[in-house]
Tab-separated table of C-alpha atoms and ligand atoms in Angstrom:
chain	number	residue	atom	x	y	z
V	88	MET	CA	0.183	-20.753	3.514
V	89	VAL	CA	0.841	-17.942	1.066
V	90	ASP	CA	-0.430	-19.073	-2.342
V	91	LYS	CA	1.003	-17.583	-5.514
V	92	ILE	CA	-1.580	-15.752	-7.590
V	93	ASP	CA	-0.330	-17.307	-10.872
V	94	ASN	CA	-2.759	-15.178	-12.822
V	95	ASN	CA	-5.722	-16.818	-11.121
V	96	TYR	CA	-7.104	-14.690	-8.312
V	97	LYS	CA	-10.205	-16.778	-7.609
V	98	ASN	CA	-10.646	-17.255	-3.886
V	99	LYS	CA	-6.996	-16.417	-3.150
V	100	ASP	CA	-5.841	-14.459	-0.103
V	101	ILE	CA	-4.040	-11.195	-0.840
V	102	LEU	CA	-1.324	-11.151	1.808
V	103	SER	CA	1.987	-10.141	0.287
V	104	LEU	CA	3.678	-8.927	-2.882
V	105	ASN	CA	5.597	-12.227	-2.732
V	106	GLN	CA	2.498	-13.832	-4.274
V	107	PHE	CA	2.682	-11.786	-7.464
V	108	ASP	CA	4.339	-12.046	-10.852
V	109	THR	CA	4.095	-9.697	-13.819
V	110	PRO	CA	1.312	-11.546	-15.739
V	111	SER	CA	-0.886	-11.403	-12.595
V	112	LEU	CA	-0.201	-7.685	-12.295
V	113	ASP	CA	-0.996	-7.143	-16.002
V	114	THR	CA	-4.403	-8.755	-15.466
V	115	LEU	CA	-5.131	-6.609	-12.415
V	116	PHE	CA	-4.030	-3.358	-14.040
V	117	GLN	CA	-6.006	-4.083	-17.212
V	118	LEU	CA	-9.196	-4.697	-15.237
V	119	THR	CA	-8.550	-1.611	-13.092
V	120	THR	CA	-8.221	0.497	-16.259
V	121	GLU	CA	-11.504	-0.927	-17.604
V	122	ILE	CA	-13.360	-0.283	-14.348
V	123	LYS	CA	-11.977	3.242	-14.177
V	124	LYS	CA	-13.252	3.950	-17.705
V	125	ASN	CA	-16.754	2.725	-16.941
V	126	LYS	CA	-19.105	5.656	-17.121
V	127	ASP	CA	-22.230	4.033	-15.671
V	128	PRO	CA	-21.754	3.045	-12.006
V	129	LYS	CA	-24.901	0.856	-12.175
V	130	ASP	CA	-23.136	-1.482	-14.626
V	131	LEU	CA	-20.674	-2.518	-11.950
V	132	LEU	CA	-23.152	-3.406	-9.229
V	133	LYS	CA	-23.876	-6.888	-10.495
V	134	ASN	CA	-20.235	-7.944	-10.080
V	135	LEU	CA	-20.542	-8.646	-6.365
V	136	GLU	CA	-24.291	-8.507	-5.851
V	137	GLY	CA	-25.296	-10.512	-2.789
V	138	LYS	CA	-21.781	-10.648	-1.320
V	139	VAL	CA	-20.747	-9.313	2.080
V	140	VAL	CA	-17.221	-8.117	2.894
V	141	THR	CA	-16.086	-7.706	6.526
V	142	LEU	CA	-13.772	-4.819	7.365
V	143	LEU	CA	-11.847	-5.671	10.518
V	144	PHE	CA	-9.404	-2.916	11.464
V	145	TYR	CA	-7.443	-3.222	14.711
V	146	GLU	CA	-5.394	-0.150	13.763
V	147	PRO	CA	-6.577	3.288	12.601
V	148	SER	CA	-7.303	3.805	8.903
V	149	SER	CA	-8.970	6.377	6.663
V	150	ARG	CA	-8.036	5.618	3.066
V	151	THR	CA	-7.567	1.871	3.157
V	152	ARG	CA	-10.793	1.227	5.040
V	153	GLY	CA	-12.736	3.927	3.216
V	154	SER	CA	-11.621	2.808	-0.218
V	155	PHE	CA	-12.170	-0.909	0.486
V	156	ASP	CA	-15.658	-0.041	1.727
V	157	ALA	CA	-16.417	2.172	-1.284
V	158	ALA	CA	-14.887	-0.401	-3.645
V	159	ALA	CA	-16.990	-3.266	-2.270
V	160	GLN	CA	-20.160	-1.168	-2.435
V	161	ARG	CA	-19.470	0.121	-5.932
V	162	MET	CA	-19.139	-3.494	-7.088
V	163	GLY	CA	-22.496	-4.289	-5.502
V	164	ALA	CA	-21.379	-5.945	-2.255
V	165	ARG	CA	-22.457	-4.941	1.239
V	166	THR	CA	-19.910	-4.322	3.964
V	167	LEU	CA	-19.835	-5.351	7.583
V	168	VAL	CA	-17.675	-2.767	9.330
V	169	ILE	CA	-16.519	-3.965	12.726
V	170	ASN	CA	-15.729	-1.492	15.453
V	171	VAL	CA	-12.976	-3.511	17.100
V	172	GLU	CA	-13.002	-1.525	20.355
V	173	ALA	CA	-16.675	-2.283	20.817
V	174	SER	CA	-16.365	-5.940	19.760
V	175	SER	CA	-15.528	-9.076	21.722
V	176	VAL	CA	-11.870	-8.344	21.034
V	177	ALA	CA	-12.181	-5.943	23.973
V	178	LYS	CA	-13.212	-8.938	26.101
V	179	GLY	CA	-10.071	-10.816	25.141
V	180	GLU	CA	-11.311	-12.906	22.213
V	181	THR	CA	-8.539	-14.492	20.137
V	182	LEU	CA	-7.899	-13.518	16.541
V	183	GLU	CA	-8.819	-17.036	15.424
V	184	ASP	CA	-12.216	-16.916	17.127
V	185	THR	CA	-12.942	-13.476	15.690
V	186	ILE	CA	-12.054	-14.657	12.184
V	187	MET	CA	-14.174	-17.806	12.575
V	188	THR	CA	-17.054	-15.619	13.634
V	189	PHE	CA	-17.010	-13.346	10.614
V	190	GLN	CA	-16.472	-16.192	8.158
V	191	ASN	CA	-20.021	-17.212	9.075
V	192	TYR	CA	-21.390	-13.839	8.004
V	193	SER	CA	-19.309	-12.787	5.026
V	194	ASP	CA	-17.520	-13.792	1.830
V	195	ALA	CA	-14.177	-12.098	2.557
V	196	ILE	CA	-12.389	-10.327	5.398
V	197	VAL	CA	-10.176	-7.270	5.091
V	198	ILE	CA	-7.886	-7.079	8.108
V	199	ARG	CA	-5.398	-4.569	9.538
V	200	HIS	CA	-3.449	-5.361	12.683
V	201	LYS	CA	-0.368	-4.118	14.548
V	202	ASP	CA	1.436	-7.469	14.441
V	203	VAL	CA	3.421	-8.821	11.500
V	204	GLY	CA	1.929	-12.041	10.148
V	205	THR	CA	-1.605	-11.462	11.433
V	206	ALA	CA	-3.201	-11.542	7.994
V	207	GLU	CA	-1.434	-14.815	7.239
V	208	LYS	CA	-2.608	-16.218	10.562
V	209	ALA	CA	-6.158	-15.154	9.694
V	210	ALA	CA	-5.813	-16.822	6.289
V	211	ASP	CA	-4.716	-20.050	7.965
V	212	THR	CA	-7.839	-19.923	10.121
V	213	THR	CA	-10.457	-19.631	7.402
V	214	SER	CA	-11.129	-20.665	3.826
V	215	ILE	CA	-12.730	-17.352	2.836
V	216	PRO	CA	-10.320	-14.849	1.228
V	217	ILE	CA	-8.328	-12.567	3.521
V	218	PHE	CA	-7.058	-9.186	2.330
V	219	ASN	CA	-4.066	-7.867	4.233
V	220	ALA	CA	-4.726	-4.164	4.811
V	221	GLY	CA	-1.476	-3.783	6.771
V	222	ASP	CA	0.204	-6.115	9.257
V	223	GLY	CA	2.368	-4.048	11.567
V	224	VAL	CA	5.742	-3.313	10.030
V	225	GLY	CA	5.229	-6.178	7.565
V	226	GLU	CA	3.374	-5.455	4.356
V	227	HIS	CA	0.527	-3.477	2.852
V	228	PRO	CA	0.043	-5.214	-0.485
V	229	THR	CA	-3.039	-3.401	-1.784
V	230	GLN	CA	-1.317	-0.051	-1.215
V	231	ALA	CA	1.657	-1.214	-3.300
V	232	LEU	CA	-0.701	-2.384	-6.043
V	233	LEU	CA	-2.352	1.025	-6.239
V	234	ASP	CA	1.055	2.726	-6.132
V	235	MET	CA	2.320	0.581	-8.992
V	236	PHE	CA	-0.859	1.133	-10.978
V	237	THR	CA	-0.433	4.896	-10.504
V	238	ILE	CA	3.133	4.784	-11.834
V	239	PHE	CA	2.065	2.516	-14.694
V	240	GLU	CA	-0.768	4.851	-15.674
V	241	LYS	CA	1.599	7.801	-15.873
V	242	LYS	CA	4.630	6.112	-17.420
V	243	GLN	CA	3.148	3.112	-19.294
V	244	THR	CA	5.871	0.888	-17.859
V	245	LEU	CA	7.125	-0.490	-14.549
V	246	SER	CA	10.621	-1.294	-15.814
V	247	GLY	CA	13.724	0.868	-15.913
V	248	LEU	CA	12.411	3.206	-13.216
V	249	THR	CA	14.351	5.336	-10.756
V	250	GLY	CA	12.526	5.837	-7.478
V	251	VAL	CA	13.449	8.048	-4.542
V	252	PHE	CA	11.976	6.841	-1.260
V	253	GLY	CA	12.030	9.224	1.687
V	254	GLY	CA	11.203	8.665	5.367
V	255	ASP	CA	10.812	5.426	7.290
V	256	MET	CA	12.231	2.443	5.407
V	257	LYS	CA	12.409	0.308	8.537
V	258	HIS	CA	8.792	0.417	9.673
V	259	GLY	CA	7.027	1.507	6.488
V	260	ARG	CA	4.962	-1.475	5.365
V	261	THR	CA	3.881	0.327	2.189
V	262	VAL	CA	7.566	0.750	1.324
V	263	HIS	CA	8.250	-2.950	1.894
V	264	SER	CA	5.449	-4.064	-0.400
V	265	LEU	CA	6.237	-1.497	-3.096
V	266	LEU	CA	9.923	-2.457	-3.179
V	267	LYS	CA	8.920	-6.116	-3.596
V	268	GLY	CA	6.655	-5.080	-6.455
V	269	LEU	CA	9.360	-3.054	-8.188
V	270	ALA	CA	11.762	-5.996	-7.862
V	271	LEU	CA	9.483	-8.004	-10.187
V	272	TYR	CA	10.423	-5.809	-13.158
V	273	PRO	CA	13.840	-5.430	-14.795
V	274	GLY	CA	16.073	-2.389	-14.569
V	275	ASN	CA	14.582	-0.671	-11.532
V	276	GLN	CA	16.712	1.276	-9.079
V	277	VAL	CA	15.695	2.929	-5.847
V	278	TYR	CA	17.351	5.520	-3.635
V	279	LEU	CA	16.315	5.153	-0.008
V	280	LEU	CA	16.693	8.402	1.924
V	281	SER	CA	16.280	7.949	5.665
V	282	PRO	CA	17.963	8.547	8.984
V	283	ILE	CA	20.363	5.687	9.699
V	284	GLN	CA	18.033	4.330	12.433
V	285	LEU	CA	15.225	3.947	9.883
V	286	ARG	CA	17.055	2.011	7.200
V	287	LEU	CA	15.575	-1.004	5.476
V	288	ASP	CA	15.991	-4.333	7.235
V	289	GLU	CA	19.175	-6.020	5.963
V	290	THR	CA	17.498	-9.345	5.130
V	291	LEU	CA	14.818	-7.655	3.048
V	292	LYS	CA	17.459	-5.500	1.389
V	293	SER	CA	19.538	-8.485	0.360
V	294	ASP	CA	16.476	-10.439	-0.879
V	295	LEU	CA	15.459	-7.491	-3.052
V	296	THR	CA	18.980	-7.017	-4.356
V	297	LYS	CA	19.149	-10.704	-5.284
V	298	LYS	CA	15.954	-10.282	-7.260
V	299	GLY	CA	17.618	-7.538	-9.298
V	300	LEU	CA	16.439	-4.349	-7.620
V	301	LYS	CA	19.293	-1.861	-7.333
V	302	ILE	CA	19.228	-0.221	-3.901
V	303	ILE	CA	21.229	2.866	-2.970
V	304	GLU	CA	20.904	4.165	0.591
V	305	LEU	CA	21.164	7.914	1.191
V	306	GLU	CA	21.416	10.068	4.279
V	307	ARG	CA	21.614	13.523	2.708
V	308	VAL	CA	19.130	15.299	0.449
V	309	GLU	CA	22.083	16.607	-1.559
V	310	ASP	CA	22.548	13.079	-2.893
V	311	ILE	CA	19.042	12.755	-4.372
V	312	PRO	CA	19.379	12.043	-8.103
V	313	THR	CA	17.677	14.704	-10.223
V	314	SER	CA	16.338	12.218	-12.763
V	315	ALA	CA	13.820	10.219	-10.683
V	316	THR	CA	10.687	8.754	-12.240
V	317	PHE	CA	8.916	9.114	-8.921
V	318	TRP	CA	9.365	10.169	-5.324
V	319	TYR	CA	7.660	8.104	-2.642
V	320	TRP	CA	7.692	9.927	0.660
V	321	THR	CA	6.456	8.350	3.899
V	322	ARG	CA	5.625	9.259	7.465
V	323	VAL	CA	8.026	8.276	10.222
V	324	GLN	CA	5.896	5.619	11.929
V	325	LYS	CA	5.485	7.051	15.428
V	326	GLU	CA	3.497	4.071	16.742
V	327	ARG	CA	6.444	1.719	16.105
V	328	PHE	CA	8.843	3.598	18.422
V	329	GLU	CA	9.518	2.502	21.970
V	330	ASP	CA	11.249	5.782	22.782
V	331	ILE	CA	9.091	8.733	21.775
V	332	GLU	CA	11.995	11.184	22.175
V	333	GLU	CA	13.863	9.255	19.537
V	334	TYR	CA	10.850	9.700	17.237
V	335	GLU	CA	10.668	13.438	17.923
V	336	LYS	CA	14.320	13.812	17.001
V	337	ILE	CA	14.019	12.239	13.563
V	338	LYS	CA	10.366	12.684	12.574
V	339	HIS	CA	11.118	15.576	10.246
V	340	ALA	CA	14.620	14.636	9.171
V	341	PHE	CA	13.490	14.877	5.534
V	342	VAL	CA	10.673	17.185	4.501
V	343	VAL	CA	9.472	17.712	0.937
V	344	THR	CA	9.166	21.447	0.344
V	345	LYS	CA	8.671	23.506	-2.794
V	346	GLU	CA	12.388	24.258	-2.753
V	347	LEU	CA	13.386	20.595	-2.469
V	348	VAL	CA	11.144	19.696	-5.400
V	349	LYS	CA	12.515	22.581	-7.450
V	350	LYS	CA	16.079	21.574	-6.787
V	351	TYR	CA	15.954	17.800	-7.105
V	352	ALA	CA	12.840	16.644	-8.961
V	353	ALA	CA	12.706	16.335	-12.750
V	354	LYS	CA	9.946	18.041	-14.715
V	355	ASP	CA	8.036	14.780	-14.933
V	356	THR	CA	8.865	13.202	-11.542
V	357	ILE	CA	5.652	11.904	-9.962
V	358	LEU	CA	5.342	12.989	-6.320
V	359	MET	CA	3.763	10.198	-4.266
V	360	HIS	CA	2.909	9.481	-0.637
V	361	PRO	CA	0.611	6.759	0.776
V	362	LEU	CA	-0.685	9.231	3.393
V	363	PRO	CA	-1.383	10.203	6.124
V	364	ARG	CA	1.282	12.892	6.173
V	365	VAL	CA	2.256	14.567	9.395
V	366	GLY	CA	4.445	17.381	8.174
V	367	GLU	CA	6.853	15.543	5.872
V	368	ILE	CA	5.320	17.139	2.752
V	369	THR	CA	4.382	20.808	3.080
V	370	VAL	CA	0.920	21.748	1.778
V	371	GLU	CA	2.386	24.157	-0.778
V	372	VAL	CA	3.600	21.110	-2.735
V	373	ASP	CA	-0.007	19.915	-3.177
V	374	LYS	CA	-0.581	22.399	-6.012
V	375	ASP	CA	2.384	21.102	-7.988
V	376	PRO	CA	1.011	19.295	-11.073
V	377	ARG	CA	3.433	16.448	-10.372
V	378	ALA	CA	1.849	15.767	-6.958
V	379	VAL	CA	-0.575	12.816	-7.135
V	380	TYR	CA	-0.937	11.809	-3.475
V	381	LEU	CA	-4.223	13.643	-2.917
V	382	THR	CA	-5.612	12.940	-6.370
V	383	ASP	CA	-4.775	10.107	-8.785
V	384	GLN	CA	-2.871	7.947	-6.317
V	385	MET	CA	-5.619	8.130	-3.732
V	386	LYS	CA	-8.437	7.577	-6.212
V	387	ASN	CA	-6.636	4.603	-7.704
V	388	GLY	CA	-6.820	3.008	-4.258
V	389	MET	CA	-10.528	2.551	-4.775
V	390	TYR	CA	-10.263	1.360	-8.378
V	391	ILE	CA	-7.521	-1.178	-7.709
V	392	ARG	CA	-9.567	-2.601	-4.807
V	393	MET	CA	-12.672	-2.791	-7.001
V	394	ALA	CA	-10.688	-4.834	-9.517
V	395	LEU	CA	-9.106	-7.017	-6.844
V	396	LEU	CA	-12.430	-7.758	-5.145
V	397	LYS	CA	-13.924	-8.718	-8.489
V	398	LEU	CA	-11.009	-10.988	-9.422
V	399	VAL	CA	-11.049	-12.747	-6.056
V	400	LEU	CA	-14.793	-12.942	-5.359
V	401	ASN	CA	-16.701	-12.867	-8.632
V	402	HIS	CA	-17.170	-16.486	-9.637
C	290	NCD	C1	-0.154	3.653	5.485
C	290	NCD	C2	-0.241	2.478	6.440
C	290	NCD	O1	-1.233	2.313	7.149
C	290	NCD	O2	0.706	1.712	6.409
C	290	NCD	N1	-1.376	4.269	5.269
C	290	NCD	C3	-2.166	3.821	4.227
C	290	NCD	O3	-2.750	2.781	4.306
C	290	NCD	N2	-2.250	4.565	3.122
C	290	NCD	C4	0.950	4.586	5.742
C	290	NCD	C5	1.112	5.189	7.101
C	290	NCD	O4	0.345	4.937	8.021
C	290	NCD	O5	2.060	5.964	7.239
């Protein structure tokens, strides 16, 4: 069961952007801003003192795992980091049994898995909160929350935005969650630039359109609008391809270079990427003051997770 947040995060699972509305996001962003302003890290420790958070990652992760771990610790919790390959999962243990195990040791579980719906399945198995840190080609809600917070911080609004998404719309779970988030606010339009094979799933596209998000699909860089509020580039998701030759052919269909930015970005377009990148943004772009993927966007990942953990667990 996917419970709506309804501006009350206490003990809720964080599984999908479908759970959110704008008042719930206002609360989260306000707390994130407060936490970010706090100058004395010791002040924050009492928030989750005595709590333990399990990090259960069946797929590779640097930022999501690292920032959840840092976030939990900065709020005073301890973390139980499970090395899945060296756990009983390698002996064939079911997801349900693994979840029931760690519910005995901890107050929340952060889970990443290759299969869509795994976080929801975990949530159905236990009464402790589950945080979806990525379920296959499904969703990655906490990434979308940090992405939205980053845009909000820069622009002071999440309405009336023009976004350009580049890369893998089909498999990109961060894209799916972010589009759902943008659909909660009025007047947003997004241009989705991808090879035809990597277009957004039609059902998701029509759901988002019904909610009021304007979606324009592009196949050529020449059609990128020059007035975007933000660009959100993504990696073509190699691990989701059955045919690796197919991946090789399209992996660098669209690369952000200095020239591309110069030609198509506005002077205040925010340049975003959830990372990791594997060649689809050249390193020369990193120095551009509009690029936030290695700085503000990444750092906000920790702050948004600090706020989320507090809202869900501190009571
Ligand atoms: C993303 C993911 O795992 O979906 N990474 C992240 O958490 N920032 C994006 C990706 O792997 O391409």
